[in-house]
Short mmCIF file of C-alpha atoms and ligand atoms in Angstrom, two decimals:
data_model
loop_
_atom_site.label_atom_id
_atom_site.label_comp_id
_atom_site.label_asym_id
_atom_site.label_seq_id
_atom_site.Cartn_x
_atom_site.Cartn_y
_atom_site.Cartn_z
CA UNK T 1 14.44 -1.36 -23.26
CA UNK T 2 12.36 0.32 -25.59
CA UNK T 3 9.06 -1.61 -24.46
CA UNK T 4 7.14 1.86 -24.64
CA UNK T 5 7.86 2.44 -28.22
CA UNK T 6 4.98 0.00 -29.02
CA UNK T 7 2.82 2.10 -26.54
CA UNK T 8 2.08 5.84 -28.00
CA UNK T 9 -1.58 4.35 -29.43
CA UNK T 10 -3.80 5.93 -26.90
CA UNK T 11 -6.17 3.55 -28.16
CA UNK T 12 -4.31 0.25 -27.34
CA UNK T 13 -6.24 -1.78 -25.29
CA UNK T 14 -3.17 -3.45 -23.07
CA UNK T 15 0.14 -2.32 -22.89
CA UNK T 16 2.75 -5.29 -24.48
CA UNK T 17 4.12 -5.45 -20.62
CA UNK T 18 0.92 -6.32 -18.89
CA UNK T 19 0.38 -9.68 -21.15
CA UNK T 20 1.02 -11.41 -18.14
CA UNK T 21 -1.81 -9.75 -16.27
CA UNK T 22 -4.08 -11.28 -18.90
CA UNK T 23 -2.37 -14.89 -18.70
CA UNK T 24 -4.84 -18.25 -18.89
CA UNK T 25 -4.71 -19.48 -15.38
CA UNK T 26 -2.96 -22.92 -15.41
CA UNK T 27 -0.29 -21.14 -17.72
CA UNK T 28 0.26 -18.84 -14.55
CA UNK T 29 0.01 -21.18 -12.40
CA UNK T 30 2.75 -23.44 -14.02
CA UNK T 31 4.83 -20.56 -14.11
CA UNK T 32 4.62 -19.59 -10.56
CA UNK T 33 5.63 -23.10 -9.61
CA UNK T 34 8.61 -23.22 -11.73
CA UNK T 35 9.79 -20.09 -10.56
CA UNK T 36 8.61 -21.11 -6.98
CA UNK T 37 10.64 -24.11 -7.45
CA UNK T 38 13.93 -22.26 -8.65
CA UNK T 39 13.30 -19.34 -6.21
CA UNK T 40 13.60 -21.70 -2.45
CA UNK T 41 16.39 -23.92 -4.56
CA UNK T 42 18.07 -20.03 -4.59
CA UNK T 43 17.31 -19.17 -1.25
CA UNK T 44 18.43 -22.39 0.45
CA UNK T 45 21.86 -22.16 -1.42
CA UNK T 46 22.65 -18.62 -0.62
CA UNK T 47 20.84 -17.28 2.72
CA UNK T 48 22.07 -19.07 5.59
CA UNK T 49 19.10 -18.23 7.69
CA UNK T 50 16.74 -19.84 5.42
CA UNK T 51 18.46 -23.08 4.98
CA UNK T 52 18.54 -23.31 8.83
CA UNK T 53 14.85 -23.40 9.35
CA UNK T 54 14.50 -25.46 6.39
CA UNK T 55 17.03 -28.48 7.59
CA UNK T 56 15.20 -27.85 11.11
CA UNK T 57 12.26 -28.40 9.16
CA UNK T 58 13.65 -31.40 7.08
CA UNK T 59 12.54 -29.83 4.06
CA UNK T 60 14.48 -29.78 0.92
CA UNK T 61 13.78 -27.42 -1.64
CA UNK T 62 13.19 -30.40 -4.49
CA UNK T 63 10.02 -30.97 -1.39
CA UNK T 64 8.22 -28.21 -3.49
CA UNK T 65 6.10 -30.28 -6.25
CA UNK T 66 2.80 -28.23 -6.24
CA UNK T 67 2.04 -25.08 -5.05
CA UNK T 68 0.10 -26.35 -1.86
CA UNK T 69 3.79 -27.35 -0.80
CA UNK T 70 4.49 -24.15 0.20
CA UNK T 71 3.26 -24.35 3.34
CA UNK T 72 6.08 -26.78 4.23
CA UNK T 73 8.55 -23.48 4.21
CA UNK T 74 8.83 -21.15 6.54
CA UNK T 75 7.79 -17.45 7.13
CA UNK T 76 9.94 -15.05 7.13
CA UNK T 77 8.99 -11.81 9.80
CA UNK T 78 10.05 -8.65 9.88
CA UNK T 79 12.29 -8.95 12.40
CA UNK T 80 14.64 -11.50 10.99
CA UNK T 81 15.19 -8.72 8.33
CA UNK T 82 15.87 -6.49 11.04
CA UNK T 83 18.44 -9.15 12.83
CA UNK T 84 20.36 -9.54 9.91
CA UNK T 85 20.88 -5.77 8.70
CA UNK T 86 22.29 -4.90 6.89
CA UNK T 87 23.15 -7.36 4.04
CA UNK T 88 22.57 -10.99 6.14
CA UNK T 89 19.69 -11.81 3.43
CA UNK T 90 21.65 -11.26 0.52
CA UNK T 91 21.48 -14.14 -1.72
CA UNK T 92 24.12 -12.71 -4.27
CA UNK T 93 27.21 -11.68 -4.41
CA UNK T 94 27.55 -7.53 -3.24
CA UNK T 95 29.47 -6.91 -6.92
CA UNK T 96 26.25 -8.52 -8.21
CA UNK T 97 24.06 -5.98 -6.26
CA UNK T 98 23.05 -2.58 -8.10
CA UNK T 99 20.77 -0.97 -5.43
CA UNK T 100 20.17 -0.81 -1.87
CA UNK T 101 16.77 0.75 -0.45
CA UNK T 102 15.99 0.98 3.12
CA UNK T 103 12.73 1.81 5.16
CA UNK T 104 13.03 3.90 8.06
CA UNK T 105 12.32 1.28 11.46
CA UNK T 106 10.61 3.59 13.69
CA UNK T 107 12.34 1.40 16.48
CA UNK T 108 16.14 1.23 16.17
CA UNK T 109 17.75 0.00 12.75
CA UNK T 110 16.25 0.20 9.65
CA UNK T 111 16.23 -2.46 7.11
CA UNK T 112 17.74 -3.03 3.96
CA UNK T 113 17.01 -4.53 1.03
CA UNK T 114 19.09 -5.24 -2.62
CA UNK T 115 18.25 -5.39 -6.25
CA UNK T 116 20.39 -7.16 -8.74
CA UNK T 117 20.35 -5.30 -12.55
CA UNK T 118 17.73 -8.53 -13.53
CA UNK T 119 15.37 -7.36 -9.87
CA UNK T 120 15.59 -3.77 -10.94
CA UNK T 121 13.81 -4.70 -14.63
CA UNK T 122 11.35 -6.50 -12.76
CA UNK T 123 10.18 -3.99 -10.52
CA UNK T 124 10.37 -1.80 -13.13
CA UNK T 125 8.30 -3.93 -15.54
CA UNK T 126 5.69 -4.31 -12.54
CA UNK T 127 5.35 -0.86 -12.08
CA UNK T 128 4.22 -0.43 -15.63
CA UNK T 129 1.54 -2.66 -15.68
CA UNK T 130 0.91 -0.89 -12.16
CA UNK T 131 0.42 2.31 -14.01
CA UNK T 132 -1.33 0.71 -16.71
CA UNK T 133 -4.02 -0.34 -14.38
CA UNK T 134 -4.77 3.16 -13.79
CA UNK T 135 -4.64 3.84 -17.58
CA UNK T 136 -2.25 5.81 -18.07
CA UNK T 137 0.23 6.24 -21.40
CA UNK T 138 2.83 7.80 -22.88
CA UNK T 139 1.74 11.24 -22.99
CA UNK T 140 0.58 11.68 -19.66
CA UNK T 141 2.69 13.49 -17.25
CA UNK T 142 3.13 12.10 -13.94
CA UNK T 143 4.21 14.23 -10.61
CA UNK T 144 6.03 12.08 -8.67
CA UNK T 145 5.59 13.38 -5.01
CA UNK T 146 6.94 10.40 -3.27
CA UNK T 147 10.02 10.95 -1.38
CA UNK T 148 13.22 9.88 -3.21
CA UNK T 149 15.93 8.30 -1.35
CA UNK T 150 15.92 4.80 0.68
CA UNK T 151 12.28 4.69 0.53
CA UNK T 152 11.40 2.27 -2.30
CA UNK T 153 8.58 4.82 -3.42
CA UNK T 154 10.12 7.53 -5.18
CA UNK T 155 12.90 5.73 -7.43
CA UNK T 156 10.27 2.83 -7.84
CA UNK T 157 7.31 5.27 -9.34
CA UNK T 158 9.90 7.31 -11.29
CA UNK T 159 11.62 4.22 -13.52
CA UNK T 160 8.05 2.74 -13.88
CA UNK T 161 6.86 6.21 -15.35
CA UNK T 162 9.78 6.86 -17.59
CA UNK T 163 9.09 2.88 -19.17
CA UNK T 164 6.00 3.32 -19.39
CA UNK T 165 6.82 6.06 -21.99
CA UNK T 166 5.57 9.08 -19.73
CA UNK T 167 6.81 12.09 -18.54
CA UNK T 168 7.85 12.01 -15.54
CA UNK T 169 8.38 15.08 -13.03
CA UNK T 170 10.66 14.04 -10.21
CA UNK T 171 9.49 16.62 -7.40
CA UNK T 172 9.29 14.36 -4.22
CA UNK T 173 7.75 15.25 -1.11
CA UNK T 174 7.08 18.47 0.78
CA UNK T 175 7.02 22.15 -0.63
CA UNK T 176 2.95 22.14 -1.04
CA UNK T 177 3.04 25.63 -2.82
CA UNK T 178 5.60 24.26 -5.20
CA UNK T 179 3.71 20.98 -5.99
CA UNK T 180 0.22 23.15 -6.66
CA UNK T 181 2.32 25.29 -9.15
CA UNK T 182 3.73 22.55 -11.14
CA UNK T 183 0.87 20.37 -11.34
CA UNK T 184 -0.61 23.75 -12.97
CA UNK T 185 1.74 24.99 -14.91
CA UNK T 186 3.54 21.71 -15.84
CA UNK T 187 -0.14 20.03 -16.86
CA UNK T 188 0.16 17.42 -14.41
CA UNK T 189 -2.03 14.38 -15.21
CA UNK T 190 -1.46 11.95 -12.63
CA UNK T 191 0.54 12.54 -9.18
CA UNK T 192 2.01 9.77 -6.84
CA UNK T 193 1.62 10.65 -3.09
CA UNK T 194 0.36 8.98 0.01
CA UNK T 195 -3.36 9.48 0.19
CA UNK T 196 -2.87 11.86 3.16
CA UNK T 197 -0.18 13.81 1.53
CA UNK T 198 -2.35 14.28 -1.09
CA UNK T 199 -5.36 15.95 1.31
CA UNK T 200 -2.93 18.26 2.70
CA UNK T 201 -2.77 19.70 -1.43
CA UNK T 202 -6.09 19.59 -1.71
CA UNK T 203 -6.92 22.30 1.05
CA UNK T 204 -3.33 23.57 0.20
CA UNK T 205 -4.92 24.26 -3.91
CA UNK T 206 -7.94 25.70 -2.02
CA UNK T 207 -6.38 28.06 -0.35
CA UNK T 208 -4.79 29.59 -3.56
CA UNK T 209 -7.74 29.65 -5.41
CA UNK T 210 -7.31 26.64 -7.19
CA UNK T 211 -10.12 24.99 -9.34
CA UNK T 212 -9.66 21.66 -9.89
CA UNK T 213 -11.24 21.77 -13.14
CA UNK T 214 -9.73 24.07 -14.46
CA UNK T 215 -6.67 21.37 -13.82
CA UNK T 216 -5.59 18.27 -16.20
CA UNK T 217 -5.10 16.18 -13.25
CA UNK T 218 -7.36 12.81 -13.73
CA UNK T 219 -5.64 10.46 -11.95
CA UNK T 220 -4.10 9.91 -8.54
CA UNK T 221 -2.24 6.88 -7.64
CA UNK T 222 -1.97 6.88 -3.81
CA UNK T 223 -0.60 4.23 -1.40
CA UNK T 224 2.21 3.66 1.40
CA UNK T 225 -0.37 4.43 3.92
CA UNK T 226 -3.95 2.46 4.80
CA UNK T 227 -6.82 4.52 3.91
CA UNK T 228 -10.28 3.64 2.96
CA UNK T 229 -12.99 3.92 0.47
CA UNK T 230 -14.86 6.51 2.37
CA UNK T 231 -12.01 8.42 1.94
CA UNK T 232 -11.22 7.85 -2.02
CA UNK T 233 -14.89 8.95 -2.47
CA UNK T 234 -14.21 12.21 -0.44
CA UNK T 235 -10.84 12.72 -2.86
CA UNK T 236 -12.71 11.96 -6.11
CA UNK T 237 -15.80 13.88 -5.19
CA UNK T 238 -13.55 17.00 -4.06
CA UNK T 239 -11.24 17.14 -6.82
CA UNK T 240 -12.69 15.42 -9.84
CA UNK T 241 -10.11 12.51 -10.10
CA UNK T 242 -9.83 9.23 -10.32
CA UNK T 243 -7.84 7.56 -7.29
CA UNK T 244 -6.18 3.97 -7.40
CA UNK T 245 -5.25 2.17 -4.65
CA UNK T 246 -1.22 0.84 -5.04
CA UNK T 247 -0.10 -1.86 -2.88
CA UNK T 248 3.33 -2.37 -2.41
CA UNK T 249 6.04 -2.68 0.73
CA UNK T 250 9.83 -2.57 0.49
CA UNK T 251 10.42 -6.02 2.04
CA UNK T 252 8.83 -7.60 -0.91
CA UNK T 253 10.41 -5.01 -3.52
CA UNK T 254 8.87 -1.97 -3.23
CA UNK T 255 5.58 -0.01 -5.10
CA UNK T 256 4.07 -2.36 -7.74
CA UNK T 257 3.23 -5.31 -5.80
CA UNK T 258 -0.73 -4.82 -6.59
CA UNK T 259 -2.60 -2.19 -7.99
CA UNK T 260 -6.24 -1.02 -8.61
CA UNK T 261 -7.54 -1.26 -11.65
CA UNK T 262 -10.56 0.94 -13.26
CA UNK T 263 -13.27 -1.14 -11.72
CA UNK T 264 -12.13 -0.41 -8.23
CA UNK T 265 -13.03 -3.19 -7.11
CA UNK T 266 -9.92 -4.57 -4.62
CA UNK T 267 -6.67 -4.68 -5.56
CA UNK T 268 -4.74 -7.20 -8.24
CA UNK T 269 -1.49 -8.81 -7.46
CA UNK T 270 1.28 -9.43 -10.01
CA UNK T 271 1.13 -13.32 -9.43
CA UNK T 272 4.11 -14.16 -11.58
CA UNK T 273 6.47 -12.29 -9.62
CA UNK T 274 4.39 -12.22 -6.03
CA UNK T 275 2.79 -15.67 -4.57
CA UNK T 276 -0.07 -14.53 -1.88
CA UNK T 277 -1.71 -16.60 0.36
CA UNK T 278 -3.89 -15.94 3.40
CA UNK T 279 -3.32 -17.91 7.21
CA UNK T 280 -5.44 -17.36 10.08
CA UNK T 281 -3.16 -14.66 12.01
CA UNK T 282 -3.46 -17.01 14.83
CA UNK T 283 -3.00 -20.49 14.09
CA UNK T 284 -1.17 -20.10 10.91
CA UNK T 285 -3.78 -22.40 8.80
CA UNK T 286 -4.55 -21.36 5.49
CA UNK T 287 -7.91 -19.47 4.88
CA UNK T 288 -10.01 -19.91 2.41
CA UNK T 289 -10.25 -17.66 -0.71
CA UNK T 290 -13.30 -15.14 0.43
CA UNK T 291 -11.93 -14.90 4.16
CA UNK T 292 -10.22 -12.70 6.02
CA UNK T 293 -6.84 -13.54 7.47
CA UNK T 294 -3.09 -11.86 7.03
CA UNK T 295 -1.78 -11.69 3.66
CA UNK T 296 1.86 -13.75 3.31
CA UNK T 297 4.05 -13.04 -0.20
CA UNK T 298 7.02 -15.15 -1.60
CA UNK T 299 9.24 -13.52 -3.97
CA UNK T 300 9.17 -15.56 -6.77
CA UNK T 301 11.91 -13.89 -8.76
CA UNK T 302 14.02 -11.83 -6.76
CA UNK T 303 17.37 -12.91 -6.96
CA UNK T 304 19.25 -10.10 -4.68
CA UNK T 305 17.44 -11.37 -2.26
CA UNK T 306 14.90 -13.81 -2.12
CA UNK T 307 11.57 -13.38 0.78
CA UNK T 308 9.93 -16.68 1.26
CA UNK T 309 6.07 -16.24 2.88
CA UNK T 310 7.16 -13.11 4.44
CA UNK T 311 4.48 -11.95 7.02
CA UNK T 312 2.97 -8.70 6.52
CA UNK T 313 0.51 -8.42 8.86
CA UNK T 314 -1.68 -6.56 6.33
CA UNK T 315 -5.20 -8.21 6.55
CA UNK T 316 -7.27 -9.06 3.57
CA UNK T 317 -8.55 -11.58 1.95
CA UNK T 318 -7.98 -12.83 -1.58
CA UNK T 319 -11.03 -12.80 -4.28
CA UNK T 320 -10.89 -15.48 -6.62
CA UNK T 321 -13.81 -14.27 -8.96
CA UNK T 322 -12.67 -12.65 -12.68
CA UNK T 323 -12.11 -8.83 -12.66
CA UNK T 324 -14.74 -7.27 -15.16
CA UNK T 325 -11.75 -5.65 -16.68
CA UNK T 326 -10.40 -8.78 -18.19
CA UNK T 327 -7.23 -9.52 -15.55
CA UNK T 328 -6.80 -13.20 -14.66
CA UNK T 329 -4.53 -12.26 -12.21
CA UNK T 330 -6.19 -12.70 -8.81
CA UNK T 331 -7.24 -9.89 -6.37
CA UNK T 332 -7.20 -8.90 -3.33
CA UNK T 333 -9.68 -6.44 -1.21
CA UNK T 334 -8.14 -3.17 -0.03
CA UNK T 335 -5.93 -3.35 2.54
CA UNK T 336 -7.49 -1.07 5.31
CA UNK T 337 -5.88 -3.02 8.27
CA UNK T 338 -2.54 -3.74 9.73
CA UNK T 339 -2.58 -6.15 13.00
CA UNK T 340 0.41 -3.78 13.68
CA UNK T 341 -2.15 -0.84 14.17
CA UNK T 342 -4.46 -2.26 16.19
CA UNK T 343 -5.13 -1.46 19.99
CA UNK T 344 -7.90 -2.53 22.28
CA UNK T 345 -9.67 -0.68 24.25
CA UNK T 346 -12.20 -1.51 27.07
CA UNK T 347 -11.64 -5.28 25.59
CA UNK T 348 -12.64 -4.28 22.02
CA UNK T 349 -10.40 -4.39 19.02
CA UNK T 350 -10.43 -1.23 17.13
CA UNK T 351 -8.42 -0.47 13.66
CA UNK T 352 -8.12 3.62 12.54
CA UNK T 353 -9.49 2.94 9.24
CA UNK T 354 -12.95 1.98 11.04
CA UNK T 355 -12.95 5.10 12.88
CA UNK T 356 -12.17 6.42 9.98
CA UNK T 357 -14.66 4.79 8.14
CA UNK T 358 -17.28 6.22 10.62
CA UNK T 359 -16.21 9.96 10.71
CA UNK T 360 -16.55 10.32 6.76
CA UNK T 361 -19.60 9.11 6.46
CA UNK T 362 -20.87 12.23 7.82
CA UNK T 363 -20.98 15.36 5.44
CA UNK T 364 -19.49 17.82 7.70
CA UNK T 365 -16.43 16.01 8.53
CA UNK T 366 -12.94 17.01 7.15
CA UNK T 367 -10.82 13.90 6.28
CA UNK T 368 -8.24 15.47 9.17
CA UNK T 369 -8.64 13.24 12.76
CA UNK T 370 -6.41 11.85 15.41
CA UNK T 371 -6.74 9.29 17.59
CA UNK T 372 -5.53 10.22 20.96
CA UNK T 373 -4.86 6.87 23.91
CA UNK T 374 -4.10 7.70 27.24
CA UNK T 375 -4.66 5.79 30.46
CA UNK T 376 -6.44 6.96 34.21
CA UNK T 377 -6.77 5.09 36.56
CA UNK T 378 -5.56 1.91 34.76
CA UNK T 379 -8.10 2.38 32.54
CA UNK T 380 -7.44 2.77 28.73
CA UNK T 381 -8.93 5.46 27.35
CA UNK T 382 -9.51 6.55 23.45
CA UNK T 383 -10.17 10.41 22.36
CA UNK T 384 -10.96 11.01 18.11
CA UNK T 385 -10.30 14.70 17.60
CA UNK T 386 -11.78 15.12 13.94
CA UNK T 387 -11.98 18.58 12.18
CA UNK T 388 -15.22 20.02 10.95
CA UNK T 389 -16.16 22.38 8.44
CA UNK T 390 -16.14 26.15 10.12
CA UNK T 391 -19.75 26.73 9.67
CA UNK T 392 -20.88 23.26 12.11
CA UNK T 393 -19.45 26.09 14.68
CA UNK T 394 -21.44 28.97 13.07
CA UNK T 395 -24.43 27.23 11.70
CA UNK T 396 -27.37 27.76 14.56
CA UNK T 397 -29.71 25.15 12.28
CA UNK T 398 -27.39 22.47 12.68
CA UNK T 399 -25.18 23.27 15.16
CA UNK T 400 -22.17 21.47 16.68
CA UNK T 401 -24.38 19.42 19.34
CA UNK T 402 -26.14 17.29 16.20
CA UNK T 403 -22.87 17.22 14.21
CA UNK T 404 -21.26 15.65 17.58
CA UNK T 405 -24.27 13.04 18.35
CA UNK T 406 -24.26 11.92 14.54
CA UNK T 407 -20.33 11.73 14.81
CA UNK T 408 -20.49 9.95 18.07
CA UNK T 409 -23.33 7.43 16.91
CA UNK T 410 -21.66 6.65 13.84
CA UNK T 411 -18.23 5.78 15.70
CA UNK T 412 -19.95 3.63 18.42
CA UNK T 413 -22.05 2.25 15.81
CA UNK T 414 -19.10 0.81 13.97
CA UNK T 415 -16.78 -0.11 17.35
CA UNK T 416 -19.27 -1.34 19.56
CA UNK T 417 -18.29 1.17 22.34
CA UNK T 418 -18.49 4.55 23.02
CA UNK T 419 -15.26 6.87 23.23
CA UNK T 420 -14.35 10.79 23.92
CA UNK T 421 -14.92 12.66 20.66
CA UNK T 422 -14.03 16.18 20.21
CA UNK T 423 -14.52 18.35 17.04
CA UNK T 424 -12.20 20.81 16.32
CA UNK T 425 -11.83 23.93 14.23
CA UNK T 426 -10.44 23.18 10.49
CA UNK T 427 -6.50 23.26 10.32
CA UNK T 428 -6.07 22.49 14.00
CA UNK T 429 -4.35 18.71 13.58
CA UNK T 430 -0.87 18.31 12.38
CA UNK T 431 -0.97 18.09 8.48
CA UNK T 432 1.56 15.22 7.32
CA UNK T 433 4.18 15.79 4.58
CA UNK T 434 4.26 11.97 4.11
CA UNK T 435 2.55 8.89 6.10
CA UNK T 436 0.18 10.37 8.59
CA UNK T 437 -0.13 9.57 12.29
CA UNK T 438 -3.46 8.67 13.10
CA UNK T 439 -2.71 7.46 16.52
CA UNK T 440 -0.91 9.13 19.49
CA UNK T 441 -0.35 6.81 22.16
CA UNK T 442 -0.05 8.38 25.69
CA UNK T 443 -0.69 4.99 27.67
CA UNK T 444 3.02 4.30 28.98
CA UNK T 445 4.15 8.22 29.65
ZN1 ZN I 1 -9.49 -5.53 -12.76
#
């Protein structure tokens, strides 16, 4: 494919692979139901699983006649991909499979997932209209610091960079020192990290003396992690960059299943390859576009095997209004919650990202915290270590009783309750080479 030949104009408006992000909306819409359509006919021929729920159901695939209609199928979870591992999902034959990927479980086995030649092009093709979201061309050089291997990131961002027509430097994760050099030497443009990953460079650049404009680096695209806008502001203010929100997960395919574009304003979702819709987390009913519920994706053309309203408990909503940038392909607002990472405490729900939230918006707080849960008594009880800058210890003006008050208001301002908050020194919490852990949970030992 030589798609990025017609791509070295700096001044072209849309790159020839993103026409379908630009597609009138019943055209996309008759397309996703086609492919809909053809997708569950797939998947009910070749994965045994699915066509069990179906005929428990009653439901036949030629059932699908609109859109609405897929709410007569049903979800797939997370843990039917883990009950099947490795290849029970496979809708293809294995000599028709070219790749397998596989996310570390944290619990137990991990799952796996399979791309036929045809799924690899697509994933490919959507992670060059995720790229071209962020702007970026042939010419630009991108460091690729997601980790290669079975994690979809890597390999994902890599073949989507190289179609695109860029350079791409394969250096992966890890060796901080390394990755500071390169982007320097090399003339980095762009980098692919997790947004935590990422902060760990930025002290990491400090520390060697680093300017950041004295760097070519004007783009980060950052993702595989929540994280929130608070924090993109405290990236783009420190380092001069522009940072875009990916959304992608390897049940679904991998990176590229919905990207920021340059009005930062939520996230869009490649519509002709991934169907969204939003239920109440709860009772399953389908929310309204504007409301907050958990987002559920269909594959619509993955053949290797095919996901049908897979569950991610990510929680968003979906925002129907045109993109000032000219997309028609709908959005959705940044994913800063996962039902997964929730936890009560004292009988209130609380989410990282709001603590989060809370700690950055005051100045002398260093994006670095932990969320510590333990239990006394039989009582659940929540402790946000957050580093400071060194002079809140120093500073006899404003000294570290304000700093802790504001920090302390601004939390139980945001959760309703108050909890333990301690500030420590910069550089005291575990920097993460990857996804961070935000939350330590001491409750059961
Ligand atoms: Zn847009």
């Amino acid at each position: 494919m030589t798609m990025h030949a017609q791509w070295n104009d700096r001044e072209s408006l849309v790159h020839p692979a993103s026409a379908p992000d630009y597609m009138r909306e019943e055209q996309l819409r008759a397309l996703q139901l086609q492919r809909l359509r053809a997708i569950t006919r797939h998947a009910y021929d070749n994965q045994a699983l699915f066509r069990e729920r179906m005929d428990e159901r009653g439901v036949k695939p030629e059932d699908i006649k609109s859109l609405e209609d897929i709410r007569k199928l049903p979800f797939t979870q997370k843990t039917d991909l883990r009950d099947t591992y490795p290849y029970g999902l496979f809708a293809v034959p294995m000599n028709e499979v070219v790749r397998l990927h596989a996310s570390s479980g944290t619990t137990g086995k991990p799952i796996v997932v399979a791309y036929t030649e045809e799924d690899i092009e697509v994933w490919k093709e959507a992670m060059v209209r995720t790229f071209a979201c962020a702007g970026l061309h042939s010419g630009d050089i991108i460091q690729n610091a997601y980790g290669y291997g079975l994690f979809t990131g890597g390999l994902g961002a890599h073949y989507g960079a190289e179609a695109l027509g860029a350079t791409v430097i394969p250096i992966s994760g890890g060796n901080s020192e390394r990755q500071i050099m390169v982007m320097r030497d090399f003339g980095t443009t762009a980098i692919c990290a997790t947004p935590s990953y990422f902060l760990h460079l930025i002290e990491y650049a400090e520390e060697m003396g680093i300017n950041w404009d004295d760097l070519p680096l004007r783009v980060g695209v950052f993702g595989a992690e929540p994280w929130t806008d608070e924090m993109r502001e405290y990236i783009e203010g420190k380092t001069g960059i522009k940072a875009f929100d990916i959304y992608g997960l390897s049940e679904i395919i991998g990176p590229g299943v919905g990207m920021a574009c340059e009005k930062q304003q939520g996230l869009h979702i490649f519509e002709d390859h991934f169907m969204i819709e939003i239920v109440d987390p709860v009772t399953d009913e389908p929310m309204p576009d504007g409301e907050e519920g958990e987002l559920i994706i269909t594959t619509l053309s993955k053949k290797a095997m095919p996901v049908m309203r897979y569950r991610t408990h990510d929680i968003t909503s979906i925002i129907a209004e045109k993109c000032e940038c000219g997309r028609t392909i709908r959005r959705i607002n940044r994913i800063a919650r996962r039902s997964d990472d929730m936890f009560i405490i004292r009988g209130v729900n609380v989410f990282p990202s709001q603590v989060e939230a809370a700690l950055l918006k005051v100045e002398e707080t260093l994006p670095h915290y932990q969320i510590v849960l333990s239990r006394h008594g039989g009582m659940d009880q929540m402790e946000v270590q957050v580093e400071v800058t060194a002079n809140v210890f120093t500073d006899t003006v404003r000294g570290v009783e304000a700093v802790h008050k504001q920090l302390s208001d601004a939390i139980a301002h945001i959760l309703g309750i108050r909890v333990k908050l301690t500030l420590v020194q910069p550089n005291t919490i575990e920097r993460s080479m990857g996804k961070a852990k935000r939350v330590i949970d001491n409750r059961n030992k």
